[in-house]
């Protein structure tokens, strides 16, 4: 379970507890006038915020649905601690926590104390590179407080595996082979908040006719270019001719550098390049020179996903090969809509990447590609797809898909209407090659555009129409208007009005107003409202009506919209029923009866 899931579950547990324990709810239940259901999390969005050497922000937005007709008042305080292997790295408080009936969003910001990173790191290493993330909450309301059960989940890394090898390798000095390596392995010592020992051992054979002596061994270890270890070891290593021996290098991390590393780790998307370089001073035949130990040196790229699912990756990548590296190229990116008969719509993206490095070269086989495709509509993430895969020499086809839920369509639609029928569209097509020593973008500049519609545009407030009842001219209908109300996830109001003028010497009465609104045949609203509006002789009255479009119908409409190439036919019809001298007449409001084509261009460059 991810941290974002833990936080969401925590909030719902708190609110549910409060619903159950709130005194007023019991009275409402026994009276039978309300319904109570358990609040549920609809969506949890957790992201890293600002990060410095001292603190790291965790920002969380939790969409909660409270089916109860009773809202939770804002009188609860939530205190919680975030622990990593029992090291408290963050504390937070949400004051005046409440929950209205229906759908709402709870936002919270937590700041990690980066000074706790060395203590956590030591516990992570001493625990076999395993960490348990826990959230320990407590809730307090007037006259009541309670500690809630801690939520936990675990993740682990495997940095030592990069050093473990039984593959035979050779070491040269100049053009001469001086050592044959048969095995390498590594182990952690006992870490403290100040230091982390790392021991790397090698088993080697000396194929030469003379003794090889390492008089001094040194090391430099960097993590995202932050030097966490740098020094030399005491004692000589002797490898006699024709013999096999083992030796080790003991290095020591300065854990005081870890907060700086942590900042870079978060800024790089929870990714670290750990460069472990060992070297030796060789005395042979009266000469001395400094020689790198590539069989012990490693460049390790590891990732974490602390706010996601806890998934980690570790891989060894080539070192010191930048001069021979030819960056891959993005040849093409194509995206298309996926519109199934059942289930959610989505976007399928196909990218072709060419790796020009020659087969057999180190970079022909040790590259990976991160591909992302994201569509933002008024900052609503409509589509968010990503994939990672290794690539070989030549062309590689990459496919990824992103799903669009009905909830996302409803959320975007509400922002579009509330923004004056305007959507700022951003399509991000990012393809990045990970070469170990660098991450190289090979294409994918964001495409930005604006989508504008004018669905209420045909309504003409300057128009005027005459009307009759039972063949008798009665008067005129003028100043017809229609405007959007404030759209929510559930509904989109249309506020309509018209002025009815009575030119007769007797009163007339408006007894009904009705409307029907469809998009591509999907009925968004079809309703009539009884009225009793009397219009005196030779006078006028303005009648008003609000129609709520059912946003739950937007999902089915969206499928038809995509199947027609992002095109929809909007049909609007309004009418009033007028009574005069015992006769009634249904009168269509001309300015509110129209058909309009609505187009979008979500995946392309043009506005619609």
XYZ file of C-alpha atoms in Angstrom:
608
model
C 0.000 0.000 0.000
C 1.441 3.370 -1.022
C 1.914 6.355 1.269
C -0.801 8.182 -0.674
C -3.150 5.256 0.032
C -2.187 5.275 3.701
C -2.971 8.979 4.011
C -6.284 8.631 2.207
C -7.285 5.662 4.358
C -6.253 7.612 7.445
C -8.470 10.590 6.624
C -11.494 8.403 5.916
C -10.927 6.482 9.164
C -10.827 9.754 11.071
C -13.951 11.128 9.437
C -15.836 7.849 9.767
C -14.911 7.699 13.444
C -16.168 11.226 13.883
C -19.446 10.487 12.085
C -20.041 7.515 14.362
C -19.134 9.347 17.560
C -20.715 12.732 16.839
C -23.603 13.210 19.222
C -26.038 14.790 16.804
C -25.929 11.936 14.334
C -27.502 9.450 16.705
C -30.500 11.684 17.149
C -30.868 12.111 13.396
C -30.668 8.376 12.854
C -33.314 7.542 15.394
C -35.601 10.112 13.847
C -35.276 8.429 10.478
C -34.724 11.694 8.631
C -31.200 11.091 7.330
C -29.163 8.376 5.730
C -25.632 7.625 6.888
C -22.989 5.782 4.948
C -19.279 5.421 5.448
C -17.143 8.064 3.708
C -14.958 6.721 0.912
C -11.849 7.970 -0.855
C -12.523 8.674 -4.537
C -8.988 9.761 -5.401
C -5.715 10.573 -3.604
C -3.119 12.737 -5.338
C 0.178 12.959 -3.461
C 3.238 14.723 -4.798
C 6.516 16.035 -3.513
C 6.467 19.783 -2.996
C 9.364 22.128 -2.367
C 12.564 20.425 -1.244
C 15.578 22.039 0.400
C 18.544 20.726 2.332
C 16.432 21.086 5.488
C 12.881 20.080 4.592
C 10.863 18.154 2.028
C 7.207 18.951 1.447
C 4.583 16.246 0.903
C 1.414 17.665 -0.650
C -1.759 15.600 -0.621
C -5.235 16.244 -2.073
C -7.844 13.673 -1.078
C -11.180 13.532 -2.906
C -13.692 12.125 -0.419
C -17.325 11.148 -0.919
C -19.576 11.328 2.137
C -22.875 9.616 1.198
C -24.368 10.642 4.511
C -26.894 13.450 4.511
C -25.151 14.633 7.674
C -21.924 16.538 7.217
C -19.061 16.338 9.671
C -18.542 19.744 11.361
C -15.090 21.328 11.325
C -14.200 20.615 14.940
C -11.805 17.673 14.626
C -8.017 17.995 14.788
C -5.815 15.319 13.258
C -2.220 14.855 14.416
C 0.013 12.318 12.736
C 3.622 11.181 12.572
C 5.353 9.692 9.559
C 7.971 7.143 10.529
C 10.591 5.306 8.511
C 11.856 2.321 10.510
C 10.595 4.010 13.686
C 12.572 7.165 12.872
C 10.046 10.001 12.914
C 10.816 11.975 9.763
C 7.697 14.153 9.637
C 4.854 15.353 11.807
C 1.688 17.034 10.664
C -1.508 18.539 11.932
C -4.788 19.120 10.142
C -6.920 21.486 12.186
C -10.669 21.933 11.968
C -11.068 18.807 9.866
C -14.599 18.350 8.628
C -16.508 16.778 5.791
C -19.621 18.127 4.087
C -22.235 15.833 2.661
C -21.375 14.705 -0.856
C -18.038 15.104 -2.605
C -15.263 17.335 -1.282
C -11.486 17.626 -1.177
C -9.210 17.513 1.880
C -5.804 19.126 1.305
C -2.826 18.708 3.589
C 0.883 19.556 3.544
C 3.526 17.733 5.588
C 7.163 18.750 5.922
C 9.804 16.079 6.367
C 12.780 17.005 8.513
C 15.763 16.174 6.320
C 18.004 16.131 9.384
C 16.392 12.769 10.172
C 17.604 11.250 6.886
C 20.963 10.025 8.342
C 19.156 8.198 11.161
C 16.698 6.655 8.704
C 19.519 5.663 6.321
C 21.399 3.934 9.139
C 18.270 1.995 10.089
C 17.651 1.109 6.431
C 21.170 -0.303 6.019
C 21.163 -2.126 9.361
C 17.780 -3.640 8.511
C 19.073 -5.296 5.347
C 18.180 -2.332 3.116
C 14.554 -2.557 4.186
C 12.300 0.243 5.382
C 8.828 0.190 6.878
C 6.924 3.436 6.372
C 4.290 4.049 9.041
C 1.728 6.714 9.747
C 0.690 7.019 13.386
C -2.427 9.200 13.733
C -4.476 10.552 16.584
C -7.720 12.510 16.479
C -9.124 14.952 18.967
C -12.520 16.602 19.119
C -14.132 18.498 21.956
C -14.421 16.163 24.954
C -12.833 13.273 23.038
C -9.458 12.073 21.743
C -8.240 8.777 20.366
C -5.073 7.206 18.973
C -5.806 5.367 15.736
C -3.998 2.220 14.558
C -0.818 2.880 12.600
C -0.832 2.186 8.853
C 2.321 0.532 7.521
C 3.965 -0.625 4.330
C 7.512 -1.639 3.402
C 10.000 -1.132 0.606
C 13.560 -2.319 0.086
C 16.616 -1.620 -2.046
C 19.370 -3.962 -3.198
C 22.514 -1.895 -3.714
C 24.953 -4.667 -2.767
C 23.823 -6.900 -5.622
C 25.636 -4.602 -8.047
C 28.976 -5.695 -6.589
C 28.287 -9.437 -6.450
C 29.760 -11.175 -9.490
C 31.511 -14.434 -10.363
C 32.197 -13.374 -13.925
C 35.879 -13.524 -14.904
C 37.366 -10.151 -15.851
C 40.841 -8.841 -16.481
C 42.684 -5.759 -15.280
C 45.373 -4.112 -17.368
C 48.064 -1.549 -16.733
C 48.941 0.002 -20.047
C 48.728 -2.884 -22.527
C 49.680 -5.557 -20.038
C 47.326 -7.871 -18.156
C 48.268 -7.784 -14.478
C 45.266 -9.346 -12.715
C 42.456 -11.741 -13.482
C 39.394 -11.172 -11.286
C 37.246 -14.216 -10.515
C 34.842 -12.886 -7.886
C 33.663 -9.669 -6.250
C 31.238 -9.145 -3.385
C 30.272 -6.409 -0.946
C 28.798 -6.006 2.519
C 27.631 -3.217 4.765
C 29.112 -2.669 8.188
C 27.069 -1.405 11.125
C 25.764 2.045 10.203
C 25.283 4.901 12.659
C 23.831 8.362 12.230
C 27.384 9.555 11.508
C 28.877 6.866 9.224
C 28.045 3.898 7.004
C 30.816 1.338 6.356
C 30.925 -0.367 2.939
C 33.358 -3.235 2.334
C 34.067 -4.497 -1.187
C 36.105 -7.695 -1.612
C 37.727 -9.151 -4.700
C 39.266 -12.545 -5.443
C 42.059 -12.209 -8.000
C 44.704 -14.259 -9.796
C 48.116 -12.966 -10.795
C 48.965 -14.303 -14.286
C 52.324 -12.498 -14.392
C 55.737 -13.755 -13.423
C 56.212 -11.096 -10.768
C 54.475 -10.037 -7.595
C 51.839 -7.336 -7.880
C 51.719 -4.984 -4.899
C 49.013 -2.455 -4.130
C 50.665 -0.117 -1.679
C 47.671 2.172 -1.309
C 43.980 1.766 -2.027
C 41.595 4.692 -2.346
C 37.945 5.350 -3.000
C 35.481 8.069 -3.931
C 31.728 7.562 -3.693
C 29.216 10.056 -5.012
C 25.423 10.003 -5.025
C 23.980 12.360 -7.643
C 27.361 14.130 -7.625
C 27.211 14.616 -3.847
C 30.446 13.178 -2.441
C 29.453 10.987 0.483
C 32.759 9.098 0.868
C 36.352 9.908 -0.054
C 39.550 8.459 1.395
C 42.298 5.868 1.376
C 42.909 2.664 3.296
C 46.026 1.562 5.145
C 48.137 -1.504 4.395
C 49.506 -3.137 1.286
C 47.963 -5.903 -0.783
C 50.370 -8.519 -2.177
C 49.389 -10.847 -5.005
C 52.159 -13.351 -5.660
C 52.805 -14.672 -9.181
C 50.597 -17.571 -10.200
C 48.611 -17.346 -6.962
C 45.020 -16.490 -6.054
C 44.233 -14.154 -3.184
C 41.433 -12.018 -1.832
C 41.547 -8.455 -0.603
C 39.056 -5.800 0.376
C 38.630 -2.055 0.509
C 36.835 -0.572 3.485
C 35.109 2.710 2.655
C 33.098 4.936 4.964
C 30.102 7.099 4.103
C 29.838 10.487 5.788
C 26.147 10.385 6.708
C 26.189 14.120 7.316
C 26.107 14.492 3.508
C 22.896 12.493 3.176
C 20.431 15.414 3.567
C 22.074 17.052 0.545
C 21.846 13.755 -1.337
C 18.182 13.332 -0.341
C 17.369 16.750 -1.799
C 18.925 15.739 -5.118
C 17.194 12.337 -4.984
C 13.763 13.969 -4.751
C 14.612 16.646 -7.332
C 15.613 13.876 -9.770
C 12.270 12.116 -9.396
C 13.439 9.751 -6.616
C 16.375 8.604 -8.710
C 20.046 8.401 -7.720
C 23.189 7.601 -9.645
C 25.631 6.144 -7.119
C 29.189 6.217 -8.490
C 31.631 4.026 -6.523
C 35.212 4.473 -7.743
C 38.127 2.442 -6.359
C 41.738 2.881 -7.367
C 45.134 1.548 -6.431
C 48.774 2.582 -6.557
C 50.791 -0.156 -8.269
C 54.528 -0.752 -7.673
C 55.988 -2.984 -10.374
C 59.527 -3.277 -11.734
C 60.591 -0.083 -10.037
C 57.721 2.048 -11.356
C 54.694 3.462 -9.589
C 51.415 4.511 -11.131
C 47.801 5.045 -10.142
C 45.458 2.455 -11.617
C 41.686 2.382 -11.475
C 40.025 -0.815 -10.283
C 37.095 -1.183 -12.721
C 36.230 -4.662 -11.482
C 35.421 -3.172 -8.074
C 34.153 0.226 -9.203
C 30.482 0.464 -10.063
C 27.953 2.989 -11.284
C 24.567 2.070 -9.838
C 21.276 3.730 -10.686
C 18.545 3.127 -8.153
C 15.035 4.503 -7.866
C 12.466 4.603 -5.115
C 8.758 5.403 -5.097
C 8.092 6.386 -1.525
C 4.855 8.231 -2.371
C 3.746 5.643 -4.907
C 3.641 1.902 -4.618
C 6.977 1.500 -2.894
C 8.511 -0.090 -5.993
C 12.282 0.243 -6.268
C 14.721 -0.536 -9.066
C 18.475 -1.098 -9.085
C 20.686 -1.522 -12.117
C 24.362 -1.307 -12.997
C 25.221 1.000 -15.884
C 28.491 1.560 -17.769
C 31.082 3.958 -16.435
C 33.393 6.363 -18.230
C 31.890 5.734 -21.637
C 30.547 9.194 -22.421
C 32.914 9.818 -25.365
C 31.770 6.709 -27.228
C 28.083 7.290 -26.622
C 25.798 8.253 -29.504
C 22.454 9.495 -28.171
C 19.341 7.738 -29.476
C 16.852 9.667 -31.573
C 13.086 9.860 -31.425
C 11.828 9.185 -34.926
C 8.090 9.462 -34.457
C 5.291 9.744 -31.921
C 1.697 9.006 -32.825
C -1.338 8.996 -30.556
C -4.856 7.770 -31.119
C -8.056 7.470 -29.144
C -9.139 4.134 -27.738
C -12.928 3.891 -27.530
C -14.091 0.448 -26.363
C -17.721 -0.642 -26.331
C -17.434 -1.275 -22.599
C -15.199 0.403 -20.029
C -13.207 3.618 -20.058
C -11.798 5.424 -23.057
C -8.086 6.101 -23.346
C -5.167 7.132 -25.522
C -2.745 4.735 -27.187
C 0.665 6.221 -28.029
C 3.264 4.652 -30.314
C 6.845 5.954 -30.351
C 9.838 4.782 -32.381
C 13.336 5.302 -30.945
C 16.554 4.611 -32.866
C 19.737 3.619 -31.006
C 22.708 4.355 -33.322
C 25.308 2.662 -31.098
C 26.914 -0.298 -32.841
C 25.842 -3.838 -31.888
C 28.267 -5.265 -29.368
C 29.175 -1.881 -27.909
C 28.410 -1.268 -24.263
C 25.757 1.343 -25.039
C 23.997 -0.857 -27.545
C 22.830 -3.110 -24.716
C 22.725 -0.943 -21.573
C 20.205 1.764 -22.407
C 16.681 2.173 -21.125
C 13.904 4.509 -22.187
C 11.313 6.260 -20.048
C 8.288 7.263 -22.124
C 5.502 9.426 -20.760
C 2.314 10.728 -22.327
C 0.197 13.207 -20.416
C -2.784 15.361 -21.356
C -3.762 18.215 -19.045
C -7.064 20.034 -19.559
C -7.284 23.111 -17.330
C -4.744 21.321 -15.107
C -6.999 18.256 -14.885
C -4.830 15.198 -15.766
C -7.093 13.672 -18.413
C -4.504 11.103 -19.546
C -1.378 9.963 -17.705
C 0.489 7.008 -19.196
C 4.097 5.936 -18.803
C 6.367 2.979 -19.417
C 10.032 2.027 -19.032
C 11.893 -0.520 -21.123
C 15.391 -1.448 -22.217
C 16.371 -0.783 -25.818
C 18.905 -2.509 -28.020
C 20.700 -1.310 -31.156
C 18.609 -0.084 -34.077
C 14.913 0.738 -33.906
C 12.716 0.055 -30.901
C 8.947 0.488 -30.879
C 7.430 1.680 -27.617
C 3.721 1.545 -26.863
C 1.904 2.974 -23.876
C -1.688 3.647 -22.983
C -3.465 5.970 -20.605
C -7.015 5.497 -19.360
C -9.655 8.222 -19.094
C -12.287 7.678 -16.426
C -15.744 9.246 -16.496
C -14.794 11.150 -13.347
C -11.949 12.863 -15.214
C -14.333 13.892 -18.002
C -16.778 15.331 -15.470
C -14.001 17.180 -13.647
C -12.658 18.673 -16.886
C -16.145 19.608 -18.157
C -16.874 21.550 -14.964
C -13.628 23.533 -15.307
C -14.351 24.177 -19.000
C -17.802 25.627 -18.309
C -16.695 27.596 -15.244
C -13.789 29.022 -17.256
C -16.116 30.580 -19.813
C -16.114 27.523 -22.114
C -12.342 27.717 -22.396
C -9.760 24.975 -21.834
C -5.996 25.395 -21.705
C -4.661 22.166 -23.186
C -1.174 20.754 -22.612
C -0.023 17.536 -24.283
C 3.302 16.247 -22.945
C 5.119 13.610 -24.990
C 8.345 12.939 -23.105
C 10.843 10.303 -24.178
C 14.039 10.176 -22.120
C 17.004 7.829 -22.539
C 18.822 6.691 -19.410
C 22.465 6.097 -20.316
C 23.613 5.647 -16.727
C 25.880 8.653 -16.661
C 23.113 10.969 -17.857
C 19.426 11.161 -18.667
C 19.006 12.527 -22.159
C 15.723 13.836 -23.582
C 15.373 12.628 -27.156
C 12.169 14.445 -28.013
C 8.840 15.504 -26.709
C 8.349 19.253 -26.476
C 5.031 20.020 -24.824
C 2.224 20.958 -27.200
C 0.056 23.741 -25.832
C -3.201 25.087 -27.155
C -6.604 26.440 -26.278
C -9.973 24.808 -26.795
C -12.918 27.200 -26.979
C -16.581 26.399 -27.415
C -19.699 28.566 -27.511
C -22.535 26.189 -26.772
C -24.942 28.941 -25.664
C -23.876 31.306 -28.444
C -27.001 30.933 -30.632
C -29.212 32.382 -27.877
C -30.114 35.895 -29.146
C -31.351 38.264 -26.461
C -32.275 40.850 -29.134
C -34.740 38.561 -30.875
C -38.500 38.900 -30.506
C -41.289 36.510 -31.416
C -45.063 36.841 -31.398
C -47.263 34.118 -29.978
C -50.899 33.090 -30.216
C -53.302 30.901 -28.260
C -56.076 29.076 -30.125
C -55.349 31.198 -33.178
C -55.617 34.512 -31.358
C -52.545 36.781 -31.247
C -51.653 37.327 -27.610
C -48.338 39.166 -27.396
C -44.571 38.866 -27.739
C -41.702 36.983 -26.117
C -38.514 39.053 -25.901
C -35.157 39.317 -24.129
C -34.521 35.559 -24.142
C -31.316 34.752 -22.271
C -29.345 31.687 -21.206
C -26.221 31.579 -19.047
C -24.193 28.885 -17.351
C -24.486 28.530 -13.612
C -21.624 27.171 -11.515
C -20.851 23.646 -12.704
C -19.951 20.891 -10.239
C -18.911 17.279 -10.644
C -22.574 16.253 -10.556
C -24.417 18.845 -12.618
C -24.125 21.829 -14.941
C -26.879 24.441 -14.495
C -28.284 26.506 -17.371
C -30.101 29.600 -16.113
C -32.667 30.730 -18.707
C -35.102 33.648 -18.715
C -37.557 35.350 -21.075
C -39.877 38.361 -20.932
C -43.501 37.618 -21.894
C -45.643 40.602 -22.971
C -49.455 40.442 -22.896
C -51.075 42.734 -25.472
C -54.627 41.560 -24.683
C -57.180 43.164 -22.382
C -57.439 39.971 -20.335
C -54.834 38.125 -18.254
C -52.796 35.233 -19.609
C -51.010 32.625 -17.560
C -47.733 30.695 -18.058
C -48.458 27.221 -16.686
C -45.393 25.187 -17.744
C -41.772 25.514 -18.872
C -39.973 22.574 -20.471
C -36.643 21.797 -22.092
C -34.618 19.018 -23.664
C -30.854 19.108 -24.236
C -28.883 16.380 -26.014
C -25.339 15.859 -27.297
C -25.009 13.295 -30.089
C -28.346 11.885 -28.998
C -27.248 11.480 -25.359
C -29.932 13.137 -23.246
C -28.281 15.460 -20.732
C -31.556 16.996 -19.549
C -35.243 16.437 -20.311
C -37.618 18.046 -17.879
C -40.662 20.236 -17.460
C -41.662 22.461 -14.571
C -45.190 23.504 -13.657
C -45.631 27.263 -13.303
C -48.400 29.601 -12.260
C -47.305 32.983 -13.542
C -50.127 35.431 -14.304
C -49.496 38.283 -16.729
C -51.962 41.114 -16.347
C -53.548 42.857 -19.352
C -51.162 45.076 -21.291
C -48.207 44.201 -19.047
C -45.108 42.047 -19.097
C -43.418 39.541 -16.780
C -39.991 37.892 -16.817
C -40.067 34.155 -16.229
C -36.992 32.232 -15.123
C -36.000 28.589 -15.087
C -32.853 26.633 -14.194
C -32.083 23.357 -15.918
C -29.416 21.014 -14.506
C -27.484 18.948 -17.033
C -26.734 15.503 -15.606
C -22.939 15.241 -15.660
C -23.170 11.495 -15.084
C -24.171 11.329 -18.776
C -20.897 12.929 -19.895
C -19.058 9.591 -19.946
C -21.378 8.043 -22.570
C -21.394 11.339 -24.494
C -17.573 11.430 -24.512
C -17.449 8.080 -26.303
C -19.754 9.349 -29.057
C -17.718 12.543 -29.283
C -14.498 10.595 -29.900
C -16.104 8.162 -32.345
C -17.187 11.137 -34.452
C -13.675 12.571 -34.579
C -14.065 14.893 -31.574
C -17.283 16.345 -32.948
C -20.708 16.610 -31.329
C -24.124 17.886 -32.317
C -25.712 19.894 -29.525
C -29.517 20.131 -29.695
C -31.360 22.547 -27.406
C -35.125 23.018 -27.202
C -37.162 25.123 -24.771
C -40.895 25.784 -24.673
C -43.542 27.451 -22.539
C -47.218 26.561 -22.187
C -49.543 29.619 -22.098
C -53.190 29.568 -20.991
C -55.758 32.117 -22.251
C -59.552 31.963 -21.851
C -59.413 28.249 -20.982
C -57.238 27.377 -23.979
C -53.584 26.315 -23.718
C -50.866 26.577 -26.306
C -47.327 25.108 -26.311
C -44.959 27.726 -27.703
C -41.385 26.940 -28.747
C -38.898 29.627 -27.745
C -37.211 30.283 -31.078
C -33.973 31.641 -29.639
C -33.684 28.630 -27.333
C -34.321 26.043 -30.031
C -31.210 25.339 -32.051
C -28.696 22.795 -33.264
C -24.961 23.506 -33.020
C -21.808 21.582 -33.917
C -19.218 21.442 -31.129
C -15.650 20.466 -31.995
C -12.512 19.878 -29.935
C -8.952 18.945 -30.831
C -7.467 17.497 -27.671
C -4.571 15.574 -29.226
C -3.655 18.031 -31.994
C -2.150 21.484 -32.287
C -5.155 23.529 -33.358
C -7.761 25.138 -31.204
C -11.383 24.239 -31.823
